[in-house]
Amino acid sequence: MPAYQLHLKDKRIVWGNEIDVESHIGAYSQDSIRSRENGALDWKLPDGIYRAKEVVIELDKLLEAILVQLGEPISGDPSVLLDSLQANLAISGDLSSLPLGPLALKDKAGVEITAQAARIGEQLVLWAREINTEKRALAQYGPETLGELEFRSHCYGHTLIPEAIAQVWGPAGGPRVMQLYNEYLHQFVLLRDALLPFANWEQVPFEVKEHTQFKGLRFLEPARKVFLTQLLGKELTHKGIVQYAQSVLSSGLTSAGYGFQYPLGTILPAGLGESAGEATRYLLKWHPVQTIKTEETQDIVAISFEYEYDDYYAAPRNEARTGIPGSKDHLDISEDQSDLPSIARLLPNTESDRTTVRFSVEREGHASSSVDLGQLFRGHRFSYRAEKDNHSKDAAVKRTSTSIHQVADILSYSGLVTNTDNGVHVIPTGGNELVQWALLGKLYPENVVLLDKGDQEELEAALVSGKGYGTQFLVL
């Protein structure tokens, strides 16, 4: 298997072995519409590996059965029922199943999840409309079979638009149709919420196992309840997102770090492979790669990735000291940065009872330095931006000095790097994204500001960004 690679402009991040999951998607041993022991027809998601669109295809069988049972003219125009689905998946409005819009969450995790909910809901509805026009289920089963589908949907609380109520409870509808439509809506809500942690949610493969007590995605309900309680209570942490992602992907893991491997790939914070100044902080991303090999089995096993320092506050620290004197009004940086690393490798360490991963940067095949990957992501979450995170451009911040440091010097220290001089410490990287990420894993994550251009306007904003006091590190 080839090594897996991420490309970041002209740089690369390389690790593990790329895996092929496509052959597993959609290969199901049973059909979703089948007979129960008493001969009645039921709908269940069969055991198998799914992506989001495959679930939507299976859910369309419910909608087609509903339309057949409602008959003409409704069966020829599903727009009302799909409009009601759209209202349930919207993040605002009286019918919203997750009204994040009106809440206007301001915590960083809440902001990212809110945008995710809107994106995913809109795309799921587009797929639902598109797939229903194909009438796959009608061609596969015929109207007689779809007309016999019936089951009890144990779910309450999904409100319908008035036009949908009129159709579902109209002359051709009733409790039987309502049960099917209720399950249709609820499964979509579960699907949307299950995918909230993942930036590339359309690509994420996950396993569904049939349960006698759960229908379809209902096995996710306990974990979903915990996750939404944390989100709506503004107590959602990165660890909470990882724990929820593990539950969704049926990883079997009970402990949570900052990412994990499961049988269908690797989940890491979504910033990896993006520019640090623009990357999302809390979302995760699926990668089709086996990060950890195991000698005992050829199968890909579930493994949690742990931080080198569980509590970064207790991690050993070193002083960056004074560096080269500079000016707080102008960054005169003329040092040649062309020989900085162009490739990074993720190097797992499984020698203890905890699995950690190093982010090792190298130039021309020679490793120059490495940092803990977990600390790198932690440093990114706690970093600041000059344009967005400043307290006030009129604030007066007293700094004792300004100094410039070479990248190699900072990365050469053991432990985490900080200073206690109340000064400004500038680390120029020549715009090298790999080095910027490595520095986020080395600097104590308290008052680190990421710069883009280093011009006068950005520098002025940076000096009043972050905590607004204490030693400050500017990464340019």
Short mmCIF file of C-alpha atoms in Angstrom, two decimals:
data_model
loop_
_atom_site.label_atom_id
_atom_site.label_comp_id
_atom_site.label_asym_id
_atom_site.label_seq_id
_atom_site.Cartn_x
_atom_site.Cartn_y
_atom_site.Cartn_z
CA MET A 1 0.00 0.00 0.00
CA PRO A 2 1.35 3.48 -0.86
CA ALA A 3 2.12 6.03 1.84
CA TYR A 4 -0.68 8.49 2.49
CA GLN A 5 0.07 12.14 1.71
CA LEU A 6 -1.49 15.52 2.29
CA HIS A 7 -0.33 18.41 0.14
CA LEU A 8 -0.10 21.89 1.63
CA LYS A 9 0.85 24.19 -1.25
CA ASP A 10 4.39 23.02 -2.10
CA LYS A 11 4.78 21.07 1.16
CA ARG A 12 3.79 17.51 2.07
CA ILE A 13 2.67 15.63 5.16
CA VAL A 14 3.29 11.90 4.89
CA TRP A 15 2.33 8.96 7.10
CA GLY A 16 1.00 5.44 7.30
CA ASN A 17 -0.43 3.35 4.47
CA GLU A 18 -3.30 4.54 2.32
CA ILE A 19 -6.30 2.20 2.45
CA ASP A 20 -9.13 1.56 0.00
CA VAL A 21 -12.61 1.56 1.57
CA GLU A 22 -14.63 1.97 -1.63
CA SER A 23 -15.21 -1.76 -2.09
CA HIS A 24 -16.89 -1.92 1.31
CA ILE A 25 -19.37 0.90 0.71
CA GLY A 26 -22.86 -0.26 -0.18
CA ALA A 27 -22.10 -4.00 0.04
CA TYR A 28 -24.97 -5.21 2.23
CA SER A 29 -25.90 -8.81 2.99
CA GLN A 30 -29.62 -7.98 3.27
CA ASP A 31 -32.11 -5.48 1.90
CA SER A 32 -33.49 -2.61 3.97
CA ILE A 33 -37.09 -3.60 3.16
CA ARG A 34 -37.75 -7.17 4.28
CA SER A 35 -40.30 -9.42 5.95
CA ARG A 36 -40.56 -9.83 9.71
CA GLU A 37 -41.29 -13.21 11.31
CA ASN A 38 -45.02 -12.51 11.15
CA GLY A 39 -44.77 -11.80 7.42
CA ALA A 40 -45.29 -8.03 7.70
CA LEU A 41 -42.88 -5.79 5.79
CA ASP A 42 -40.38 -3.72 7.78
CA TRP A 43 -37.56 -1.25 7.06
CA LYS A 44 -34.11 -1.53 8.64
CA LEU A 45 -30.63 -0.43 7.69
CA PRO A 46 -28.80 -3.71 7.09
CA ASP A 47 -25.35 -4.43 8.51
CA GLY A 48 -22.76 -2.71 6.39
CA ILE A 49 -20.49 0.26 5.70
CA TYR A 50 -22.19 3.50 4.75
CA ARG A 51 -21.46 7.03 3.81
CA ALA A 52 -24.05 9.77 4.19
CA LYS A 53 -25.43 9.48 0.67
CA GLU A 54 -25.90 5.71 0.97
CA VAL A 55 -28.08 6.29 4.03
CA VAL A 56 -30.13 8.87 2.11
CA ILE A 57 -30.67 6.30 -0.66
CA GLU A 58 -31.98 3.78 1.88
CA LEU A 59 -34.19 6.42 3.52
CA ASP A 60 -35.73 7.27 0.16
CA LYS A 61 -37.37 3.83 0.24
CA LEU A 62 -39.41 5.08 3.21
CA LEU A 63 -40.45 8.22 1.34
CA GLU A 64 -41.44 6.25 -1.75
CA ALA A 65 -43.54 3.90 0.39
CA ILE A 66 -45.25 6.91 1.97
CA LEU A 67 -46.01 8.41 -1.43
CA VAL A 68 -47.44 5.13 -2.73
CA GLN A 69 -49.68 4.82 0.32
CA LEU A 70 -50.89 8.42 0.00
CA GLY A 71 -51.68 7.89 -3.68
CA GLU A 72 -52.38 10.50 -6.33
CA PRO A 73 -52.02 13.41 -6.56
CA ILE A 74 -49.56 13.45 -3.63
CA SER A 75 -47.50 10.50 -4.92
CA GLY A 76 -46.64 12.50 -8.01
CA ASP A 77 -45.48 15.55 -6.06
CA PRO A 78 -43.32 14.89 -2.96
CA SER A 79 -42.34 18.56 -2.59
CA VAL A 80 -44.49 19.20 0.50
CA LEU A 81 -43.05 16.27 2.44
CA LEU A 82 -39.53 17.23 1.40
CA ASP A 83 -40.17 20.87 2.35
CA SER A 84 -41.16 19.66 5.80
CA LEU A 85 -37.90 17.67 6.00
CA GLN A 86 -36.01 20.81 5.05
CA ALA A 87 -37.73 22.76 7.83
CA ASN A 88 -36.74 20.07 10.36
CA LEU A 89 -33.09 20.10 9.24
CA ALA A 90 -32.83 23.91 9.17
CA ILE A 91 -30.98 25.55 12.07
CA SER A 92 -33.67 28.18 12.55
CA GLY A 93 -37.44 28.36 12.40
CA ASP A 94 -40.23 26.93 14.57
CA LEU A 95 -39.79 23.42 13.14
CA SER A 96 -36.02 23.20 13.53
CA SER A 97 -34.80 20.04 15.28
CA LEU A 98 -31.54 21.82 16.20
CA PRO A 99 -32.18 25.58 16.44
CA LEU A 100 -28.57 26.72 16.63
CA GLY A 101 -29.21 29.85 14.55
CA PRO A 102 -31.25 31.73 17.17
CA LEU A 103 -28.84 30.61 19.91
CA ALA A 104 -25.98 32.42 18.15
CA LEU A 105 -23.33 30.41 19.99
CA LYS A 106 -20.14 32.42 20.36
CA ASP A 107 -17.75 29.79 21.70
CA LYS A 108 -15.41 28.58 18.96
CA ALA A 109 -16.67 25.00 19.00
CA GLY A 110 -20.28 26.19 18.88
CA VAL A 111 -19.60 28.50 15.94
CA GLU A 112 -17.99 25.71 13.92
CA ILE A 113 -20.70 23.16 14.73
CA THR A 114 -23.44 25.69 13.85
CA ALA A 115 -21.97 26.24 10.40
CA GLN A 116 -21.62 22.47 10.01
CA ALA A 117 -25.27 21.84 10.88
CA ALA A 118 -26.41 24.32 8.25
CA ARG A 119 -24.14 22.90 5.53
CA ILE A 120 -24.99 19.27 6.20
CA GLY A 121 -28.74 19.83 6.51
CA GLU A 122 -28.89 21.73 3.22
CA GLN A 123 -26.95 19.05 1.34
CA LEU A 124 -28.96 16.15 2.79
CA VAL A 125 -32.18 17.77 1.60
CA LEU A 126 -30.70 18.35 -1.87
CA TRP A 127 -29.78 14.65 -2.04
CA ALA A 128 -33.22 13.62 -0.78
CA ARG A 129 -34.91 15.64 -3.56
CA GLU A 130 -32.51 14.40 -6.23
CA ILE A 131 -32.68 10.71 -5.26
CA ASN A 132 -36.47 10.71 -5.03
CA THR A 133 -36.77 11.82 -8.65
CA GLU A 134 -35.04 8.58 -9.68
CA LYS A 135 -37.76 6.35 -8.13
CA ARG A 136 -35.30 3.54 -7.46
CA ALA A 137 -37.44 1.87 -4.80
CA LEU A 138 -40.55 1.91 -6.98
CA ALA A 139 -38.62 0.16 -9.75
CA GLN A 140 -37.07 -2.33 -7.32
CA TYR A 141 -40.15 -3.31 -5.27
CA GLY A 142 -43.21 -2.14 -7.18
CA PRO A 143 -46.21 -0.27 -5.70
CA GLU A 144 -47.80 -3.33 -4.08
CA THR A 145 -44.79 -4.09 -1.86
CA LEU A 146 -44.24 -0.44 -0.92
CA GLY A 147 -47.92 -0.17 -0.10
CA GLU A 148 -47.57 -2.91 2.52
CA LEU A 149 -44.69 -1.35 4.47
CA GLU A 150 -45.75 -0.70 8.06
CA PHE A 151 -44.03 -0.39 11.45
CA ARG A 152 -44.15 1.51 14.72
CA SER A 153 -41.89 4.54 14.99
CA HIS A 154 -40.92 5.27 18.59
CA CYS A 155 -40.19 8.93 18.31
CA TYR A 156 -41.95 12.09 19.33
CA GLY A 157 -41.45 15.79 18.76
CA HIS A 158 -40.86 16.28 15.03
CA THR A 159 -43.24 19.01 13.93
CA LEU A 160 -44.55 19.23 10.36
CA ILE A 161 -45.35 22.21 8.20
CA PRO A 162 -49.15 22.70 7.89
CA GLU A 163 -49.25 21.42 4.31
CA ALA A 164 -47.48 18.21 5.36
CA ILE A 165 -49.89 17.72 8.24
CA ALA A 166 -52.77 18.01 5.79
CA GLN A 167 -51.24 15.33 3.58
CA VAL A 168 -50.10 12.87 6.24
CA TRP A 169 -53.34 13.10 8.25
CA GLY A 170 -55.60 13.66 5.26
CA PRO A 171 -58.10 11.23 3.73
CA ALA A 172 -55.38 8.98 2.30
CA GLY A 173 -53.12 9.23 5.34
CA GLY A 174 -53.48 8.46 9.00
CA PRO A 175 -51.45 6.83 11.80
CA ARG A 176 -49.85 4.24 9.53
CA VAL A 177 -48.42 6.82 7.14
CA MET A 178 -47.50 9.12 10.02
CA GLN A 179 -45.36 6.36 11.59
CA LEU A 180 -43.38 5.97 8.37
CA TYR A 181 -42.92 9.70 7.88
CA ASN A 182 -41.97 10.22 11.50
CA GLU A 183 -39.20 7.62 11.17
CA TYR A 184 -38.09 9.19 7.88
CA LEU A 185 -37.64 12.57 9.56
CA HIS A 186 -35.98 11.16 12.66
CA GLN A 187 -33.41 9.13 10.73
CA PHE A 188 -32.42 12.26 8.78
CA VAL A 189 -32.00 14.21 12.01
CA LEU A 190 -29.83 11.43 13.44
CA LEU A 191 -27.76 11.34 10.25
CA ARG A 192 -27.21 15.11 10.23
CA ASP A 193 -26.22 15.15 13.90
CA ALA A 194 -23.93 12.13 13.56
CA LEU A 195 -21.88 13.94 10.93
CA LEU A 196 -21.47 17.24 12.79
CA PRO A 197 -17.89 16.57 14.00
CA PHE A 198 -16.44 15.93 10.53
CA ALA A 199 -15.29 18.66 8.14
CA ASN A 200 -15.32 16.19 5.22
CA TRP A 201 -18.57 14.61 6.39
CA GLU A 202 -19.64 13.44 2.90
CA GLN A 203 -16.60 11.15 2.71
CA VAL A 204 -16.68 9.60 6.18
CA PRO A 205 -17.40 5.84 6.14
CA PHE A 206 -19.13 4.39 9.19
CA GLU A 207 -20.40 0.98 10.19
CA VAL A 208 -24.02 0.21 10.97
CA LYS A 209 -24.90 -2.94 12.85
CA GLU A 210 -28.46 -4.08 13.25
CA HIS A 211 -29.81 -4.06 16.79
CA THR A 212 -33.03 -5.67 17.88
CA GLN A 213 -33.88 -2.65 20.03
CA PHE A 214 -32.69 0.07 17.60
CA LYS A 215 -33.89 0.89 14.07
CA GLY A 216 -31.44 2.34 11.56
CA LEU A 217 -29.25 5.00 13.19
CA ARG A 218 -31.09 4.97 16.51
CA PHE A 219 -28.12 3.27 18.16
CA LEU A 220 -26.56 6.76 18.14
CA GLU A 221 -29.25 8.34 20.33
CA PRO A 222 -27.50 7.98 23.73
CA ALA A 223 -24.23 9.50 22.50
CA ARG A 224 -26.11 12.18 20.55
CA LYS A 225 -27.98 13.24 23.67
CA VAL A 226 -24.73 13.75 25.59
CA PHE A 227 -23.14 15.63 22.69
CA LEU A 228 -26.07 18.01 22.17
CA THR A 229 -26.32 18.65 25.91
CA GLN A 230 -22.69 19.78 25.90
CA LEU A 231 -23.16 21.84 22.73
CA LEU A 232 -26.31 23.63 23.80
CA GLY A 233 -24.94 24.11 27.32
CA LYS A 234 -21.85 25.79 25.84
CA GLU A 235 -19.63 23.19 27.50
CA LEU A 236 -18.50 21.36 24.37
CA THR A 237 -14.77 20.59 24.39
CA HIS A 238 -12.51 19.09 21.76
CA LYS A 239 -12.42 15.89 23.79
CA GLY A 240 -16.22 15.81 23.79
CA ILE A 241 -16.24 16.07 19.99
CA VAL A 242 -13.72 13.23 19.71
CA GLN A 243 -15.75 11.03 22.08
CA TYR A 244 -18.88 11.61 20.03
CA ALA A 245 -17.04 10.90 16.76
CA GLN A 246 -15.84 7.59 18.21
CA SER A 247 -19.42 6.62 19.06
CA VAL A 248 -20.59 7.46 15.54
CA LEU A 249 -17.88 5.46 13.84
CA SER A 250 -18.38 2.35 15.99
CA SER A 251 -14.72 2.41 16.91
CA GLY A 252 -15.15 0.45 20.14
CA LEU A 253 -12.88 2.91 21.96
CA THR A 254 -13.73 3.95 25.50
CA SER A 255 -10.97 6.55 26.07
CA ALA A 256 -10.55 9.71 24.00
CA GLY A 257 -7.49 11.72 23.11
CA TYR A 258 -7.25 14.22 20.24
CA GLY A 259 -7.87 11.71 17.43
CA PHE A 260 -8.03 8.01 16.72
CA GLN A 261 -7.68 5.18 14.27
CA TYR A 262 -10.64 2.93 13.53
CA PRO A 263 -11.08 0.04 11.06
CA LEU A 264 -11.97 2.38 8.19
CA GLY A 265 -9.27 5.02 8.55
CA THR A 266 -7.88 7.73 10.79
CA ILE A 267 -9.63 10.70 12.41
CA LEU A 268 -7.56 13.79 13.25
CA PRO A 269 -8.32 17.48 13.82
CA ALA A 270 -9.32 19.04 10.51
CA GLY A 271 -6.53 21.62 10.51
CA LEU A 272 -3.90 19.11 9.41
CA GLY A 273 -3.07 19.83 5.79
CA GLU A 274 -4.42 23.39 5.95
CA SER A 275 -2.73 26.72 6.65
CA ALA A 276 -2.69 27.23 10.41
CA GLY A 277 -4.01 30.78 10.18
CA GLU A 278 -7.12 29.71 8.28
CA ALA A 279 -7.78 26.19 9.58
CA THR A 280 -10.79 25.20 11.64
CA ARG A 281 -9.95 24.49 15.28
CA TYR A 282 -12.50 22.01 16.58
CA LEU A 283 -13.80 19.96 13.67
CA LEU A 284 -12.28 16.61 12.76
CA LYS A 285 -11.37 15.05 9.42
CA TRP A 286 -11.37 11.49 8.12
CA HIS A 287 -8.29 10.22 6.31
CA PRO A 288 -8.17 6.91 4.37
CA VAL A 289 -4.96 5.79 6.08
CA GLN A 290 -3.81 3.14 8.52
CA THR A 291 -1.68 5.13 10.92
CA ILE A 292 -0.80 2.35 13.36
CA LYS A 293 0.28 -1.11 12.25
CA THR A 294 -0.19 -4.02 14.60
CA GLU A 295 1.97 -7.14 14.48
CA GLU A 296 -0.70 -9.43 15.94
CA THR A 297 -3.25 -8.99 13.17
CA GLN A 298 -3.58 -7.73 9.61
CA ASP A 299 -6.84 -6.01 10.51
CA ILE A 300 -6.90 -2.28 11.25
CA VAL A 301 -7.57 -1.95 14.95
CA ALA A 302 -9.07 0.96 16.85
CA ILE A 303 -6.48 3.03 18.73
CA SER A 304 -6.77 6.36 20.52
CA PHE A 305 -4.05 8.99 20.01
CA GLU A 306 -2.99 10.49 23.33
CA TYR A 307 -1.26 13.76 24.18
CA GLU A 308 2.35 13.55 25.29
CA TYR A 309 1.36 15.86 28.13
CA ASP A 310 -2.14 15.23 29.45
CA ASP A 311 -1.91 18.55 31.28
CA TYR A 312 0.19 21.01 29.31
CA TYR A 313 0.36 23.31 32.37
CA ALA A 314 2.48 20.67 34.11
CA ALA A 315 4.74 20.07 31.08
CA PRO A 316 8.43 21.04 31.39
CA ARG A 317 9.21 24.49 30.02
CA ASN A 318 12.25 26.34 28.75
CA GLU A 319 12.88 30.05 28.36
CA ALA A 320 13.29 31.40 24.83
CA ARG A 321 15.51 34.13 26.29
CA THR A 322 16.20 37.41 24.46
CA GLY A 323 16.90 36.55 20.82
CA ILE A 324 17.93 39.28 18.38
CA PRO A 325 16.75 42.81 19.38
CA GLY A 326 13.99 44.18 17.15
CA SER A 327 11.44 46.98 16.91
CA LYS A 328 7.81 46.68 18.00
CA ASP A 329 6.85 49.15 15.27
CA HIS A 330 8.42 47.36 12.33
CA LEU A 331 9.55 43.79 11.73
CA ASP A 332 12.77 44.00 9.74
CA ILE A 333 13.11 40.35 8.75
CA SER A 334 15.63 39.72 6.01
CA GLU A 335 16.82 36.23 6.97
CA ASP A 336 16.71 33.65 4.17
CA GLN A 337 14.10 31.01 4.99
CA SER A 338 14.52 28.95 1.82
CA ASP A 339 16.22 26.04 3.57
CA LEU A 340 13.33 25.37 5.95
CA PRO A 341 11.59 21.95 5.89
CA SER A 342 9.42 20.94 2.94
CA ILE A 343 8.08 17.65 4.30
CA ALA A 344 6.60 16.47 7.59
CA ARG A 345 6.08 12.91 8.77
CA LEU A 346 3.75 11.58 11.42
CA LEU A 347 5.69 9.07 13.49
CA PRO A 348 3.66 6.94 15.92
CA ASN A 349 5.08 5.69 19.20
CA THR A 350 3.31 2.59 20.55
CA GLU A 351 5.98 1.35 22.93
CA SER A 352 4.02 2.23 26.08
CA ASP A 353 0.40 1.70 27.07
CA ARG A 354 -0.38 5.06 25.43
CA THR A 355 -0.06 5.79 21.71
CA THR A 356 1.47 9.15 20.86
CA VAL A 357 2.42 10.60 17.48
CA ARG A 358 5.28 12.95 16.61
CA PHE A 359 5.10 15.62 13.89
CA SER A 360 8.60 15.49 12.42
CA VAL A 361 9.73 18.12 9.90
CA GLU A 362 12.65 17.47 7.59
CA ARG A 363 14.67 19.03 4.79
CA GLU A 364 16.25 17.01 1.98
CA GLY A 365 15.59 13.75 3.80
CA HIS A 366 17.18 14.85 7.06
CA ALA A 367 14.91 15.24 10.08
CA SER A 368 15.45 18.58 11.80
CA SER A 369 13.04 18.45 14.74
CA SER A 370 9.77 16.99 15.96
CA VAL A 371 6.93 17.93 18.29
CA ASP A 372 4.01 16.05 19.78
CA LEU A 373 1.13 16.03 17.29
CA GLY A 374 -1.46 16.39 20.04
CA GLN A 375 0.28 19.44 21.49
CA LEU A 376 0.45 20.89 17.98
CA PHE A 377 -3.35 20.71 17.66
CA ARG A 378 -3.80 22.00 21.19
CA GLY A 379 -1.54 24.95 20.42
CA HIS A 380 -3.59 25.68 17.31
CA ARG A 381 -6.89 25.68 19.24
CA PHE A 382 -5.48 28.15 21.77
CA SER A 383 -3.73 30.43 19.27
CA TYR A 384 -4.94 33.90 18.31
CA ARG A 385 -5.33 35.81 15.06
CA ALA A 386 -4.25 39.41 14.78
CA GLU A 387 -7.32 40.55 12.82
CA LYS A 388 -10.05 38.75 14.70
CA ASP A 389 -8.98 38.18 18.28
CA ASN A 390 -7.74 41.58 19.38
CA HIS A 391 -9.42 43.22 22.37
CA SER A 392 -9.15 46.78 21.18
CA LYS A 393 -6.88 48.51 18.72
CA ASP A 394 -6.79 51.47 21.09
CA ALA A 395 -5.61 49.38 24.04
CA ALA A 396 -2.28 50.32 25.55
CA VAL A 397 -0.12 47.25 26.14
CA LYS A 398 3.22 47.78 27.83
CA ARG A 399 5.90 45.52 26.40
CA THR A 400 9.41 45.50 27.83
CA SER A 401 11.17 44.48 24.62
CA THR A 402 10.89 43.05 21.13
CA SER A 403 13.17 40.28 19.92
CA ILE A 404 13.43 37.98 16.92
CA HIS A 405 14.19 34.26 17.14
CA GLN A 406 15.33 31.69 14.63
CA VAL A 407 13.03 28.73 14.08
CA ALA A 408 15.79 26.21 14.71
CA ASP A 409 16.56 27.72 18.09
CA ILE A 410 12.95 27.51 19.29
CA LEU A 411 12.43 23.97 18.03
CA SER A 412 15.69 22.76 19.58
CA TYR A 413 14.46 23.21 23.16
CA SER A 414 13.04 20.30 25.12
CA GLY A 415 9.57 20.59 26.60
CA LEU A 416 7.50 23.69 25.80
CA VAL A 417 8.95 27.14 25.15
CA THR A 418 7.84 30.27 26.95
CA ASN A 419 9.29 33.45 28.51
CA THR A 420 8.59 35.54 31.58
CA ASP A 421 9.91 38.91 30.42
CA ASN A 422 6.60 40.49 29.29
CA GLY A 423 8.20 41.07 25.90
CA VAL A 424 7.27 40.39 22.30
CA HIS A 425 9.04 37.45 20.67
CA VAL A 426 8.81 37.20 16.89
CA ILE A 427 9.53 33.95 15.05
CA PRO A 428 9.74 34.41 11.26
CA THR A 429 9.07 31.27 9.20
CA GLY A 430 9.10 32.68 5.69
CA GLY A 431 5.49 31.59 5.39
CA ASN A 432 6.46 27.92 5.79
CA GLU A 433 3.21 26.26 6.95
CA LEU A 434 4.91 23.10 8.24
CA VAL A 435 7.17 25.14 10.48
CA GLN A 436 4.26 27.24 11.71
CA TRP A 437 2.43 24.08 12.74
CA ALA A 438 5.55 22.71 14.43
CA LEU A 439 5.95 25.94 16.41
CA LEU A 440 2.36 25.63 17.65
CA GLY A 441 3.40 22.30 19.11
CA LYS A 442 6.47 23.76 20.80
CA LEU A 443 5.31 27.13 22.19
CA TYR A 444 3.47 27.16 25.49
CA PRO A 445 -0.14 27.73 24.32
CA GLU A 446 -0.97 30.89 26.20
CA ASN A 447 -0.30 34.03 24.18
CA VAL A 448 0.66 32.92 20.65
CA VAL A 449 -0.53 35.05 17.72
CA LEU A 450 -0.40 33.90 14.10
CA LEU A 451 0.54 36.63 11.61
CA ASP A 452 -0.05 36.64 7.89
CA LYS A 453 1.86 39.57 6.43
CA GLY A 454 3.68 41.22 9.31
CA ASP A 455 2.91 44.74 8.06
CA GLN A 456 2.35 47.74 10.32
CA GLU A 457 -1.43 47.37 10.51
CA GLU A 458 -1.30 43.67 11.35
CA LEU A 459 1.48 44.21 13.89
CA GLU A 460 -0.52 46.88 15.71
CA ALA A 461 -3.50 44.51 15.90
CA ALA A 462 -1.27 41.64 17.03
CA LEU A 463 0.20 43.59 19.94
CA VAL A 464 -3.25 43.95 21.52
CA SER A 465 -4.38 40.44 20.59
CA GLY A 466 -4.37 37.42 22.81
CA LYS A 467 -4.48 38.07 26.51
CA GLY A 468 -3.44 41.68 26.09
CA TYR A 469 -0.68 41.29 28.67
CA GLY A 470 2.29 39.08 29.46
CA THR A 471 4.89 37.57 27.17
CA GLN A 472 3.70 37.30 23.59
CA PHE A 473 4.91 35.13 20.72
CA LEU A 474 4.23 36.25 17.15
CA VAL A 475 4.56 33.54 14.49
CA LEU A 476 5.01 34.98 11.01
#
